[in-house]
Short mmCIF file of C-alpha atoms in Angstrom, two decimals:
data_model
loop_
_atom_site.label_atom_id
_atom_site.label_comp_id
_atom_site.label_asym_id
_atom_site.label_seq_id
_atom_site.Cartn_x
_atom_site.Cartn_y
_atom_site.Cartn_z
CA MET A 1 -42.94 -52.17 114.52
CA PRO A 2 -41.37 -50.36 111.55
CA PHE A 3 -43.55 -49.32 108.67
CA ALA A 4 -41.37 -51.21 106.18
CA SER A 5 -42.34 -54.59 107.71
CA ALA A 6 -46.00 -53.76 108.28
CA TYR A 7 -48.55 -54.84 105.71
CA VAL A 8 -51.83 -53.16 104.96
CA THR A 9 -54.59 -55.00 103.34
CA LEU A 10 -56.71 -53.02 100.85
CA THR A 11 -59.68 -53.88 98.88
CA LYS A 12 -59.72 -53.54 95.15
CA GLN A 13 -62.03 -50.58 95.38
CA GLU A 14 -59.80 -48.80 97.84
CA HIS A 15 -56.77 -49.49 95.64
CA ILE A 16 -58.54 -48.02 92.62
CA GLU A 17 -59.60 -44.99 94.61
CA LEU A 18 -56.05 -44.40 95.79
CA LEU A 19 -54.72 -44.67 92.25
CA MET A 20 -57.35 -42.26 90.98
CA GLN A 21 -56.48 -39.80 93.72
CA ALA A 22 -52.79 -40.14 92.92
CA HIS A 23 -53.41 -39.51 89.25
CA SER A 24 -55.67 -36.59 90.13
CA PHE A 25 -53.10 -35.04 92.43
CA LYS A 26 -50.41 -35.59 89.81
CA SER A 27 -52.57 -33.94 87.13
CA LEU A 28 -53.38 -31.04 89.45
CA HIS A 29 -49.69 -30.62 90.20
CA GLU A 30 -48.77 -30.63 86.51
CA ARG A 31 -51.47 -28.09 85.76
CA ALA A 32 -50.31 -25.96 88.68
CA VAL A 33 -46.72 -26.14 87.47
CA ALA A 34 -47.82 -25.24 83.91
CA ARG A 35 -49.98 -22.42 85.21
CA ALA A 36 -47.10 -21.11 87.31
CA ALA A 37 -44.76 -21.33 84.30
CA TRP A 38 -47.34 -19.53 82.13
CA ARG A 39 -47.80 -16.82 84.71
CA GLU A 40 -44.06 -16.50 85.11
CA GLY A 41 -43.66 -16.12 81.36
CA ARG A 42 -46.52 -13.68 81.23
CA TYR A 43 -45.14 -11.59 84.07
CA LYS A 44 -41.69 -11.62 82.50
CA LYS A 45 -43.20 -10.42 79.23
CA VAL A 46 -45.16 -7.69 81.01
CA LEU A 47 -42.01 -6.80 82.93
CA ARG A 48 -40.02 -6.53 79.70
CA GLN A 49 -42.75 -4.34 78.21
CA LEU A 50 -42.81 -2.15 81.30
CA LYS A 51 -39.04 -1.88 81.25
CA ALA A 52 -39.13 -0.97 77.57
CA GLN A 53 -41.87 1.58 78.19
CA GLY A 54 -39.92 2.91 81.15
CA ALA A 55 -36.79 3.19 79.05
CA GLN A 56 -38.73 4.98 76.31
CA ARG A 57 -40.34 7.31 78.83
CA GLU A 58 -37.00 7.92 80.48
CA ALA A 59 -35.46 8.70 77.09
CA ALA A 60 -38.38 10.98 76.27
CA LEU A 61 -38.13 12.73 79.63
CA GLN A 62 -34.38 13.03 79.21
CA ALA A 63 -34.87 14.56 75.76
CA GLU A 64 -37.54 16.86 77.17
CA LEU A 65 -35.23 17.82 80.01
CA GLU A 66 -32.40 18.53 77.60
CA ALA A 67 -34.73 20.61 75.43
CA ALA A 68 -35.95 22.51 78.51
CA GLN A 69 -32.39 23.09 79.69
CA ALA A 70 -31.45 24.25 76.20
CA ARG A 71 -34.43 26.60 76.22
CA VAL A 72 -33.40 27.94 79.63
CA ARG A 73 -29.85 28.51 78.43
CA ASP A 74 -31.15 30.26 75.34
CA LEU A 75 -33.47 32.51 77.36
CA GLU A 76 -30.73 33.27 79.88
CA GLN A 77 -28.43 34.20 77.03
CA ARG A 78 -31.08 36.50 75.56
CA LEU A 79 -31.96 38.08 78.90
CA PHE A 80 -28.63 38.23 80.72
CA GLY A 81 -26.04 37.50 78.04
CA ARG A 82 -24.17 39.85 75.78
CA LYS A 83 -26.27 41.42 73.06
CA SER A 84 -23.49 41.10 70.49
CA GLU A 85 -22.14 37.76 69.34
CA ARG A 86 -19.09 36.40 71.08
CA HIS A 87 -15.86 35.93 69.22
CA PHE A 88 -14.69 32.35 69.66
CA ARG A 89 -11.15 31.12 69.30
CA ASP A 90 -10.40 28.56 66.67
CA THR A 91 -9.83 25.38 68.68
CA ARG A 92 -9.77 22.95 65.79
CA GLN A 93 -6.88 20.54 65.46
CA GLY A 94 -4.07 21.81 63.29
CA SER A 95 -4.75 25.49 63.91
CA GLU A 96 -1.71 27.51 64.76
CA GLY A 97 -1.99 30.44 67.13
CA ASP A 98 -5.02 32.48 68.02
CA CYS A 99 -7.25 34.38 65.64
CA PRO A 100 -6.02 37.92 65.00
CA ALA A 101 -7.69 40.58 67.09
CA PRO A 102 -10.37 42.55 65.24
CA ARG A 103 -9.59 46.09 64.18
CA PRO A 104 -10.85 48.54 66.82
CA ARG A 105 -13.56 50.96 65.85
CA GLY A 106 -13.06 54.70 65.47
CA GLN A 107 -9.97 56.75 64.74
CA GLN A 108 -6.86 54.57 64.60
CA ARG A 109 -3.84 55.63 66.58
CA GLY A 110 -1.15 57.12 64.34
CA ALA A 111 -3.51 57.55 61.36
CA PRO A 112 -4.04 61.10 60.03
CA GLY A 113 -7.38 62.61 61.00
CA HIS A 114 -9.74 64.68 58.88
CA GLY A 115 -9.37 67.79 61.05
CA ARG A 116 -12.05 69.86 62.70
CA CYS A 117 -15.23 70.32 60.68
CA LEU A 118 -16.22 73.99 60.95
CA GLN A 119 -19.53 73.67 59.04
CA PRO A 120 -19.37 77.01 57.19
CA GLU A 121 -22.84 76.44 55.71
CA LEU A 122 -24.47 77.36 59.03
CA PRO A 123 -25.62 80.97 59.55
CA ALA A 124 -23.08 83.06 61.42
CA HIS A 125 -23.79 85.22 64.47
CA HIS A 126 -20.75 87.47 64.88
CA GLU A 127 -19.89 88.66 68.37
CA VAL A 128 -17.37 91.41 69.09
CA VAL A 129 -15.58 90.97 72.42
CA GLU A 130 -13.54 93.83 73.89
CA LEU A 131 -11.49 94.27 77.04
CA ALA A 132 -13.41 95.71 79.95
CA SER A 133 -10.52 98.12 80.74
CA PRO A 134 -7.95 98.35 77.89
CA GLN A 135 -5.01 99.69 79.90
CA CYS A 136 -1.67 98.56 81.27
CA PRO A 137 -2.10 96.88 84.66
CA ARG A 138 1.15 98.48 85.98
CA CYS A 139 1.20 102.09 84.81
CA GLY A 140 -2.43 102.53 83.84
CA MET A 141 -1.70 103.80 80.30
CA LYS A 142 -4.48 103.01 77.80
CA LEU A 143 -3.93 100.36 75.14
CA LYS A 144 -3.98 101.34 71.48
CA ALA A 145 -6.35 99.47 69.18
CA PHE A 146 -4.61 97.15 66.70
CA PRO A 147 -6.07 96.39 63.27
CA GLY A 148 -7.82 93.02 62.86
CA THR A 149 -9.22 90.52 65.33
CA GLU A 150 -8.39 87.10 66.65
CA ASP A 151 -11.28 84.88 65.57
CA SER A 152 -12.64 81.58 66.89
CA GLU A 153 -15.87 79.65 66.43
CA VAL A 154 -18.28 77.85 68.72
CA LEU A 155 -21.24 75.89 67.37
CA GLU A 156 -24.52 76.62 69.16
CA ILE A 157 -28.17 75.67 68.76
CA GLU A 158 -30.97 78.15 69.40
CA VAL A 159 -34.50 76.77 69.55
CA LYS A 160 -37.26 79.21 70.38
CA ALA A 161 -40.97 79.66 69.84
CA TYR A 162 -42.26 82.92 68.43
CA ARG A 163 -45.49 84.49 67.22
CA ARG A 164 -45.96 85.36 63.59
CA VAL A 165 -47.83 88.63 63.80
CA ILE A 166 -49.17 89.14 60.28
CA HIS A 167 -50.15 92.67 59.31
CA ARG A 168 -52.27 92.69 56.17
CA ARG A 169 -52.31 95.96 54.33
CA ARG A 170 -55.71 97.46 53.61
CA TYR A 171 -56.63 99.45 50.55
CA THR A 172 -59.57 101.48 49.32
CA PRO A 173 -60.49 101.63 45.63
CA THR A 174 -59.98 104.95 43.85
CA CYS A 175 -62.11 103.97 40.89
CA HIS A 176 -65.87 103.92 40.51
CA CYS A 177 -66.19 100.47 38.86
CA GLY A 178 -68.05 99.02 41.82
CA CYS A 179 -66.41 95.62 41.53
CA LEU A 180 -64.48 95.99 44.80
CA PRO A 181 -65.72 96.49 48.33
CA GLY A 182 -64.97 99.66 50.20
CA ILE A 183 -61.92 98.19 51.91
CA VAL A 184 -59.63 95.63 50.25
CA SER A 185 -57.05 93.76 52.36
CA ALA A 186 -54.26 91.35 51.47
CA PRO A 187 -55.23 87.66 51.63
CA PRO A 188 -54.55 85.79 54.86
CA PRO A 189 -51.67 83.30 54.90
CA ALA A 190 -52.45 79.69 54.13
CA ARG A 191 -52.99 77.51 57.20
CA LEU A 192 -52.37 73.77 57.39
CA ILE A 193 -55.37 73.23 59.68
CA LYS A 194 -58.41 75.42 59.25
CA ARG A 195 -58.48 78.07 61.98
CA GLY A 196 -55.48 76.40 63.59
CA LYS A 197 -53.09 78.59 65.55
CA PHE A 198 -50.00 76.40 65.15
CA GLY A 199 -47.91 76.83 62.03
CA ILE A 200 -46.27 74.36 59.68
CA SER A 201 -42.97 74.41 61.54
CA VAL A 202 -44.71 73.19 64.70
CA TRP A 203 -46.39 70.25 62.97
CA THR A 204 -43.16 69.41 61.14
CA GLN A 205 -41.42 69.23 64.49
CA VAL A 206 -44.24 67.08 65.93
CA LEU A 207 -44.08 64.55 63.07
CA LEU A 208 -40.30 64.29 63.16
CA ASP A 209 -40.17 64.09 66.93
CA LYS A 210 -42.66 61.24 67.11
CA PHE A 211 -41.95 59.14 64.03
CA ALA A 212 -38.31 59.90 63.21
CA TYR A 213 -36.90 60.24 66.71
CA GLY A 214 -39.38 58.01 68.59
CA ARG A 215 -40.16 60.45 71.40
CA PRO A 216 -43.46 60.06 73.30
CA SER A 217 -46.00 62.82 72.86
CA GLN A 218 -45.95 63.78 76.53
CA ARG A 219 -42.20 64.42 76.43
CA LEU A 220 -42.63 66.46 73.25
CA LEU A 221 -45.30 68.61 74.89
CA GLN A 222 -43.06 69.10 77.91
CA ASP A 223 -40.16 70.11 75.66
CA LEU A 224 -42.36 72.61 73.80
CA ALA A 225 -43.56 74.02 77.12
CA ASP A 226 -39.96 74.45 78.25
CA HIS A 227 -39.44 76.62 75.15
CA GLY A 228 -42.52 78.68 75.95
CA LEU A 229 -44.96 76.99 73.57
CA HIS A 230 -47.92 75.40 75.36
CA MET A 231 -49.99 72.76 73.54
CA SER A 232 -52.60 70.52 75.13
CA PRO A 233 -52.66 66.75 74.45
CA GLY A 234 -56.09 67.11 72.87
CA THR A 235 -54.82 69.75 70.46
CA LEU A 236 -51.90 67.50 69.52
CA ALA A 237 -54.13 64.47 68.90
CA GLY A 238 -56.72 66.51 67.00
CA GLY A 239 -54.05 68.11 64.83
CA LEU A 240 -52.48 64.77 63.93
CA GLN A 241 -55.91 63.37 63.07
CA ALA A 242 -56.53 66.35 60.77
CA ILE A 243 -53.11 65.95 59.13
CA ALA A 244 -53.38 62.18 58.58
CA PRO A 245 -55.56 62.38 55.40
CA LEU A 246 -53.00 64.66 53.76
CA PHE A 247 -50.51 61.78 53.54
CA GLU A 248 -52.91 59.18 52.12
CA PRO A 249 -52.09 60.07 48.46
CA MET A 250 -48.40 59.73 49.30
CA GLY A 251 -49.05 56.25 50.68
CA GLN A 252 -50.84 55.25 47.47
CA ALA A 253 -47.96 56.59 45.39
CA LEU A 254 -45.46 54.60 47.43
CA ILE A 255 -47.46 51.39 46.91
CA ALA A 256 -47.67 51.99 43.15
CA GLN A 257 -43.91 52.48 42.98
CA LEU A 258 -43.29 49.38 45.11
CA ARG A 259 -45.34 47.22 42.76
CA SER A 260 -43.16 48.26 39.82
CA GLU A 261 -39.96 46.89 41.41
CA GLN A 262 -38.44 43.48 40.68
CA HIS A 263 -36.72 42.86 44.01
CA MET A 264 -37.73 43.77 47.54
CA HIS A 265 -37.16 42.85 51.18
CA ALA A 266 -40.01 42.01 53.57
CA ASP A 267 -40.32 41.63 57.31
CA GLU A 268 -42.89 42.11 60.05
CA THR A 269 -43.04 42.95 63.75
CA ARG A 270 -45.74 43.42 66.36
CA TRP A 271 -47.42 46.78 66.90
CA ALA A 272 -50.03 47.54 69.55
CA VAL A 273 -53.24 49.38 68.62
CA PHE A 274 -55.26 50.01 71.75
CA VAL A 275 -58.76 49.73 70.30
CA ASN A 276 -61.37 47.08 70.99
CA LEU A 277 -62.60 45.41 67.82
CA GLN A 278 -65.29 42.78 67.59
CA GLY A 279 -63.77 39.36 67.04
CA LYS A 280 -60.27 40.42 68.09
CA ALA A 281 -59.24 39.26 71.55
CA ASN A 282 -56.19 41.47 72.06
CA HIS A 283 -54.48 44.66 70.93
CA ARG A 284 -51.67 42.97 68.99
CA TRP A 285 -51.43 44.15 65.41
CA TYR A 286 -48.54 43.68 62.99
CA LEU A 287 -46.45 46.22 61.13
CA TRP A 288 -45.06 44.90 57.84
CA VAL A 289 -42.29 46.53 55.81
CA PHE A 290 -41.48 46.13 52.12
CA HIS A 291 -38.16 47.64 51.03
CA ALA A 292 -37.36 48.02 47.33
CA ARG A 293 -34.62 49.85 45.48
CA SER A 294 -36.48 53.18 45.34
CA VAL A 295 -39.19 52.98 47.98
CA VAL A 296 -39.95 51.66 51.46
CA HIS A 297 -43.55 50.96 52.45
CA TYR A 298 -45.03 49.91 55.80
CA VAL A 299 -48.39 48.20 56.23
CA LEU A 300 -50.35 47.96 59.48
CA ASP A 301 -52.72 44.99 59.72
CA GLN A 302 -54.59 43.06 62.37
CA THR A 303 -53.16 39.73 61.28
CA ARG A 304 -49.90 38.13 60.27
CA SER A 305 -51.40 36.12 57.43
CA SER A 306 -50.33 35.81 53.82
CA GLN A 307 -53.30 37.98 52.82
CA VAL A 308 -51.27 41.03 53.83
CA VAL A 309 -48.52 40.17 51.34
CA THR A 310 -51.10 39.32 48.68
CA HIS A 311 -52.89 42.64 49.09
CA GLU A 312 -49.66 44.65 49.22
CA LEU A 313 -48.27 43.09 46.04
CA SER A 314 -51.56 42.66 44.18
CA GLY A 315 -51.48 43.46 40.50
CA ILE A 316 -47.83 42.57 40.04
CA LYS A 317 -47.35 40.80 36.73
CA GLN A 318 -43.58 40.77 36.45
CA ALA A 319 -41.38 38.15 38.12
CA ILE A 320 -40.03 39.36 41.44
CA ILE A 321 -37.51 38.18 44.01
CA LEU A 322 -38.65 38.57 47.61
CA SER A 323 -35.92 38.52 50.27
CA CYS A 324 -37.47 37.33 53.52
CA ASP A 325 -37.15 35.01 56.47
CA ARG A 326 -38.65 31.53 56.63
CA TYR A 327 -42.10 32.63 57.82
CA SER A 328 -44.88 30.53 56.29
CA ALA A 329 -46.89 33.52 54.98
CA TYR A 330 -44.20 34.25 52.39
CA LYS A 331 -44.08 30.58 51.39
CA LYS A 332 -47.83 30.50 50.82
CA PHE A 333 -47.68 33.70 48.78
CA ALA A 334 -44.91 32.25 46.59
CA ARG A 335 -46.84 29.00 46.21
CA LEU A 336 -49.93 30.88 44.97
CA HIS A 337 -47.88 33.15 42.68
CA PRO A 338 -45.47 31.11 40.51
CA GLY A 339 -43.57 34.20 39.36
CA VAL A 340 -42.35 34.96 42.88
CA VAL A 341 -38.95 33.64 43.98
CA LEU A 342 -38.13 33.64 47.69
CA ALA A 343 -34.56 34.48 48.69
CA TYR A 344 -34.07 33.26 52.25
CA CYS A 345 -31.84 35.00 54.75
CA TRP A 346 -28.41 33.55 55.53
CA ALA A 347 -28.28 35.60 58.72
CA HIS A 348 -31.24 33.60 60.07
CA GLN A 349 -29.56 30.35 59.04
CA ARG A 350 -26.37 31.45 60.77
CA ARG A 351 -28.39 32.40 63.83
CA ASP A 352 -29.70 28.83 64.02
CA PHE A 353 -26.15 27.57 64.55
CA ILE A 354 -25.38 30.31 67.09
CA GLU A 355 -28.50 29.43 69.09
CA LEU A 356 -27.61 25.73 68.83
CA ALA A 357 -24.15 26.45 70.26
CA ASN A 358 -25.63 28.45 73.15
CA ALA A 359 -28.42 25.99 73.93
CA HIS A 360 -26.44 22.74 73.56
CA PRO A 361 -22.84 23.11 74.78
CA ALA A 362 -22.01 19.63 73.48
CA CYS A 363 -22.77 20.84 69.94
CA GLU A 364 -20.87 24.11 70.26
CA ARG A 365 -17.73 23.10 68.38
CA TRP A 366 -19.74 21.55 65.53
CA ALA A 367 -22.05 24.57 65.27
CA LEU A 368 -19.23 27.10 65.25
CA GLU A 369 -17.55 25.27 62.37
CA TRP A 370 -20.71 25.90 60.36
CA VAL A 371 -20.74 29.53 61.49
CA GLU A 372 -17.20 29.92 60.21
CA ALA A 373 -18.15 28.29 56.90
CA ILE A 374 -21.05 30.73 56.48
CA GLY A 375 -18.69 33.61 57.27
CA GLN A 376 -16.38 32.39 54.53
CA LEU A 377 -19.38 32.36 52.20
CA TYR A 378 -20.05 36.03 53.02
CA HIS A 379 -16.39 36.81 52.33
CA LEU A 380 -16.45 35.11 48.91
CA ASN A 381 -19.63 36.93 47.98
CA ALA A 382 -18.04 40.26 48.95
CA LEU A 383 -15.04 39.47 46.76
CA ARG A 384 -17.37 38.69 43.87
CA LEU A 385 -19.23 42.00 44.27
CA GLN A 386 -15.96 43.93 44.38
CA ALA A 387 -15.07 42.68 40.90
CA PRO A 388 -16.93 44.71 38.23
CA PRO A 389 -19.30 42.70 36.01
CA GLY A 390 -17.53 41.47 32.88
CA SER A 391 -14.07 41.98 34.32
CA ALA A 392 -11.37 39.30 34.36
CA ALA A 393 -11.67 38.92 38.15
CA ARG A 394 -15.43 38.35 38.12
CA ALA A 395 -15.46 34.85 36.63
CA PRO A 396 -12.97 33.31 39.13
CA ALA A 397 -14.80 34.97 42.02
CA GLN A 398 -18.11 33.56 40.77
CA ALA A 399 -16.57 30.08 40.42
CA ASN A 400 -15.13 30.21 43.96
CA LEU A 401 -18.52 31.15 45.35
CA GLN A 402 -20.29 28.34 43.51
CA GLN A 403 -17.72 25.79 44.68
CA ALA A 404 -18.14 26.97 48.28
CA MET A 405 -21.90 26.48 48.01
CA GLU A 406 -21.39 22.97 46.61
CA ARG A 407 -19.03 22.11 49.46
CA LEU A 408 -21.58 23.28 52.01
CA ALA A 409 -24.29 21.18 50.37
CA ASP A 410 -22.05 18.08 50.31
CA GLN A 411 -21.05 18.61 53.94
CA ARG A 412 -24.69 18.89 54.92
CA GLU A 413 -25.71 15.70 53.11
CA ARG A 414 -22.83 13.72 54.63
CA ALA A 415 -23.82 14.88 58.09
CA LEU A 416 -27.48 13.98 57.56
CA ALA A 417 -26.47 10.51 56.34
CA ASN A 418 -24.79 9.82 59.68
CA PRO A 419 -27.30 7.84 61.84
CA ARG A 420 -25.48 8.90 65.02
CA LEU A 421 -25.93 12.62 64.35
CA PRO A 422 -27.49 14.27 67.45
CA GLU A 423 -31.09 15.33 67.02
CA PRO A 424 -30.52 19.10 67.59
CA GLU A 425 -27.86 19.14 64.88
CA ARG A 426 -30.08 17.12 62.55
CA LYS A 427 -32.96 19.57 62.92
CA VAL A 428 -30.80 22.55 61.94
CA LEU A 429 -29.42 20.76 58.88
CA GLN A 430 -32.87 19.55 57.84
CA SER A 431 -34.09 23.15 57.95
CA MET A 432 -31.13 24.21 55.82
CA ALA A 433 -31.86 21.45 53.30
CA ALA A 434 -35.54 22.41 53.12
CA HIS A 435 -34.67 26.06 52.36
CA TRP A 436 -31.56 25.47 50.26
CA ARG A 437 -33.16 26.65 47.03
CA GLY A 438 -34.01 30.02 48.54
CA LEU A 439 -30.60 30.24 50.20
CA SER A 440 -28.94 29.81 46.80
CA VAL A 441 -30.74 32.60 44.95
CA PHE A 442 -27.95 35.13 45.51
CA VAL A 443 -25.43 32.93 43.66
CA ASP A 444 -27.04 33.48 40.25
CA ALA A 445 -28.46 36.92 41.13
CA PRO A 446 -25.59 39.05 42.44
CA TRP A 447 -27.85 42.06 43.03
CA VAL A 448 -29.75 40.08 45.69
CA PRO A 449 -28.13 40.33 49.15
CA MET A 450 -27.36 37.18 51.11
CA ASP A 451 -29.50 38.25 54.06
CA ASN A 452 -32.60 40.23 54.93
CA ASN A 453 -30.79 42.72 57.14
CA THR A 454 -32.13 45.60 55.06
CA ALA A 455 -35.69 44.95 56.22
CA GLU A 456 -34.44 44.23 59.75
CA ARG A 457 -32.83 47.68 59.87
CA ASP A 458 -36.03 49.27 58.59
CA MET A 459 -37.75 48.01 61.72
CA ARG A 460 -35.50 49.99 64.05
CA ALA A 461 -37.59 53.17 64.03
CA PRO A 462 -40.91 51.37 64.71
CA VAL A 463 -39.30 49.23 67.42
CA VAL A 464 -37.90 52.34 69.13
CA GLY A 465 -41.34 53.95 68.91
CA ARG A 466 -43.01 50.82 70.23
CA LYS A 467 -40.63 50.76 73.17
CA ASN A 468 -41.08 54.45 73.97
CA PHE A 469 -44.82 55.02 73.43
CA TYR A 470 -46.10 51.41 73.23
CA GLY A 471 -47.99 51.77 69.94
CA SER A 472 -51.08 53.64 68.77
CA GLY A 473 -54.15 54.65 70.72
CA ALA A 474 -56.51 54.64 67.73
CA GLN A 475 -56.79 52.95 64.36
CA TRP A 476 -56.25 56.21 62.45
CA SER A 477 -53.17 56.84 64.57
CA GLY A 478 -51.75 53.45 63.64
CA GLN A 479 -52.34 54.08 59.94
CA LEU A 480 -50.68 57.49 60.27
CA ALA A 481 -47.68 55.84 61.94
CA ALA A 482 -47.34 53.32 59.09
CA THR A 483 -47.60 56.09 56.48
CA MET A 484 -45.09 58.35 58.24
CA TYR A 485 -42.61 55.51 58.69
CA SER A 486 -42.99 54.81 54.96
CA VAL A 487 -42.41 58.44 53.98
CA LEU A 488 -39.44 58.96 56.31
CA ALA A 489 -37.76 55.67 55.32
CA THR A 490 -38.17 56.47 51.61
CA LEU A 491 -36.72 59.95 52.14
CA GLY A 492 -33.78 58.40 53.96
CA LEU A 493 -33.29 56.00 51.06
CA TRP A 494 -32.83 59.00 48.74
CA GLN A 495 -30.80 60.98 51.31
CA ILE A 496 -33.45 63.70 51.40
CA ASN A 497 -33.64 65.99 54.42
CA ALA A 498 -36.90 65.01 56.11
CA ARG A 499 -37.39 68.43 57.73
CA THR A 500 -36.97 70.21 54.40
CA TRP A 501 -39.33 67.81 52.62
CA LEU A 502 -42.00 67.91 55.32
CA GLY A 503 -41.95 71.70 55.43
CA ALA A 504 -42.37 71.93 51.66
CA TYR A 505 -45.07 69.24 51.51
CA LEU A 506 -47.15 70.64 54.37
CA GLN A 507 -46.86 74.13 52.88
CA ALA A 508 -48.15 72.76 49.56
CA CYS A 509 -51.05 71.14 51.42
CA ALA A 510 -51.86 74.44 53.12
CA ASP A 511 -51.70 76.32 49.80
CA ASN A 512 -54.10 73.76 48.30
CA GLY A 513 -56.80 74.44 50.86
CA ASN A 514 -55.89 71.82 53.49
CA ARG A 515 -55.73 69.08 50.87
CA ALA A 516 -52.89 67.06 49.41
CA PRO A 517 -51.29 68.61 46.31
CA ALA A 518 -52.93 67.61 43.06
CA ASP A 519 -49.50 66.92 41.53
CA LEU A 520 -47.30 64.78 43.75
CA ALA A 521 -44.39 64.61 41.30
CA PRO A 522 -42.42 67.43 43.01
CA PHE A 523 -42.49 65.39 46.22
CA LEU A 524 -41.78 61.89 44.86
CA PRO A 525 -38.00 61.27 44.97
CA TRP A 526 -37.92 59.06 41.87
CA ALA A 527 -39.81 61.76 39.91
CA MET A 528 -37.58 64.70 40.94
CA ASP A 529 -34.92 66.19 38.71
CA GLU A 530 -31.38 66.78 39.96
CA ALA A 531 -32.04 70.39 40.96
CA ARG A 532 -35.10 69.44 42.99
CA LEU A 533 -33.25 66.57 44.66
CA ALA A 534 -30.38 68.88 45.59
CA ALA A 535 -32.82 71.38 47.08
CA MET A 536 -34.56 68.67 49.10
CA ARG A 537 -31.27 67.25 50.32
CA ALA A 538 -30.17 70.61 51.67
CA THR A 539 -30.66 71.44 55.32
CA ALA A 540 -33.56 73.61 56.33
CA CYS A 541 -31.25 76.45 57.38
CA ALA A 542 -29.16 76.44 54.20
CA ALA A 543 -31.70 78.47 52.24
CA THR A 544 -32.05 81.04 55.03
CA ALA A 545 -28.39 81.37 56.00
CA ARG A 546 -27.65 84.86 57.24
CA THR A 547 -25.03 86.78 59.12
CA GLU A 548 -25.81 88.76 62.26
CA VAL A 549 -23.42 90.88 64.29
CA PHE A 550 -23.72 91.26 68.05
CA ASP A 551 -21.65 93.58 70.19
CA THR A 552 -21.05 91.99 73.57
CA SER A 553 -18.68 94.62 74.86
#
């Protein structure tokens, strides 16, 4: 019997129970559907959040990867790449042809030369050369001497060690005054180091060899031994330690002269001092340099803080311009001293674009356009400096330079206003904007260079020394290195012969009883007269030039 024709009889109670169950099942189903919809919405929301977080993390990882790859490219360029900057072709639209090839260095083909320099100021050792057998090779008849000689010159160097055997005459008094002993002898020669056997010329050579030429002490001792002069490492170290106090007054004089200047360059580099100090975890010290118009001074300090600059320039009351890089110590010093104006280095700013081009190939074209614009700025500044102050050409050159600076500033602001500017490019321009005031100092102060290359070049001698003999083995040795670098750099600034000056200064110290001269004016370049400067600029052999004749027949 089909279900459609079959009847079921229910009681009222059963009917009510069935209805209640139906409503209950319907309510449960609705709640289950709502709960499923809520969970679905919740899971979709969580999924969207996870996707967003994943996208953010992926973008962050991608940026981190790009930064790491850029860092790797930069390090590879520094380690394996060319040390000099590459010359790029101008690939901008509208350029015609390639950039002209740079002028080669050295003597140009077809240009007249200056001829051979014979250096007649050197002492002459004349040698007479004769024929071993002056006769005709066929008949054997002797040759007749002809008046005059055929002369030629060869430049030689003779370095030798010798002993100064000093014979002091002795005398006996012929009077009966009683004020003299029975035997009177001439006074002994002055010695730089008390009871030292090495003379001033030896210590002059030691100081120049180590601090001017950057040669390690062991190689110097080996070189001296090859010339017959034997010196132990202990004698060398002890002699330098005894000489170090003699240069302390010179260091103080250099600082006093530095503090009287109105413009100077500053830079710093690491220097190792192999001593263990309480509270210092390593041997890394820092060598600072301050280069002014008349003096160069180096400072050795444990730290790289602004306290070094504050102590070096303490007592300055006049307004000064400090050419430097963007290191924060100089910024803090300028912030604490309102009279100090920082002139930032355009070479560092240019280097930012070069490093950007090497690290991010996609930004290379954009970065090199900025490099070219900075090069044009250097060119306009050179044209301005070529025009004498007050001349008719100076005003247009100054106006062209100012307009170029304004164009660079406008170009920078337009680029920063672009929301689609890549982050590496934005960082470089933001740094330029933050330091623009210091980058613009040279425009109104023509005597201030555009870069800090002067201080960078002053670091060459210490860097060569650091590479060859690693640093200093004692604190006094490090201070002596800073003082000697200061003295030698200042002498080079005044074109003074360092060997001549050192010989004269050490002799004055010996004559003063192993102490620095009471009057330093004869040894301070800015206090010398023209005659003294000319004498100090002469070579050490000029005053002792002589002529010797040797017969080599």
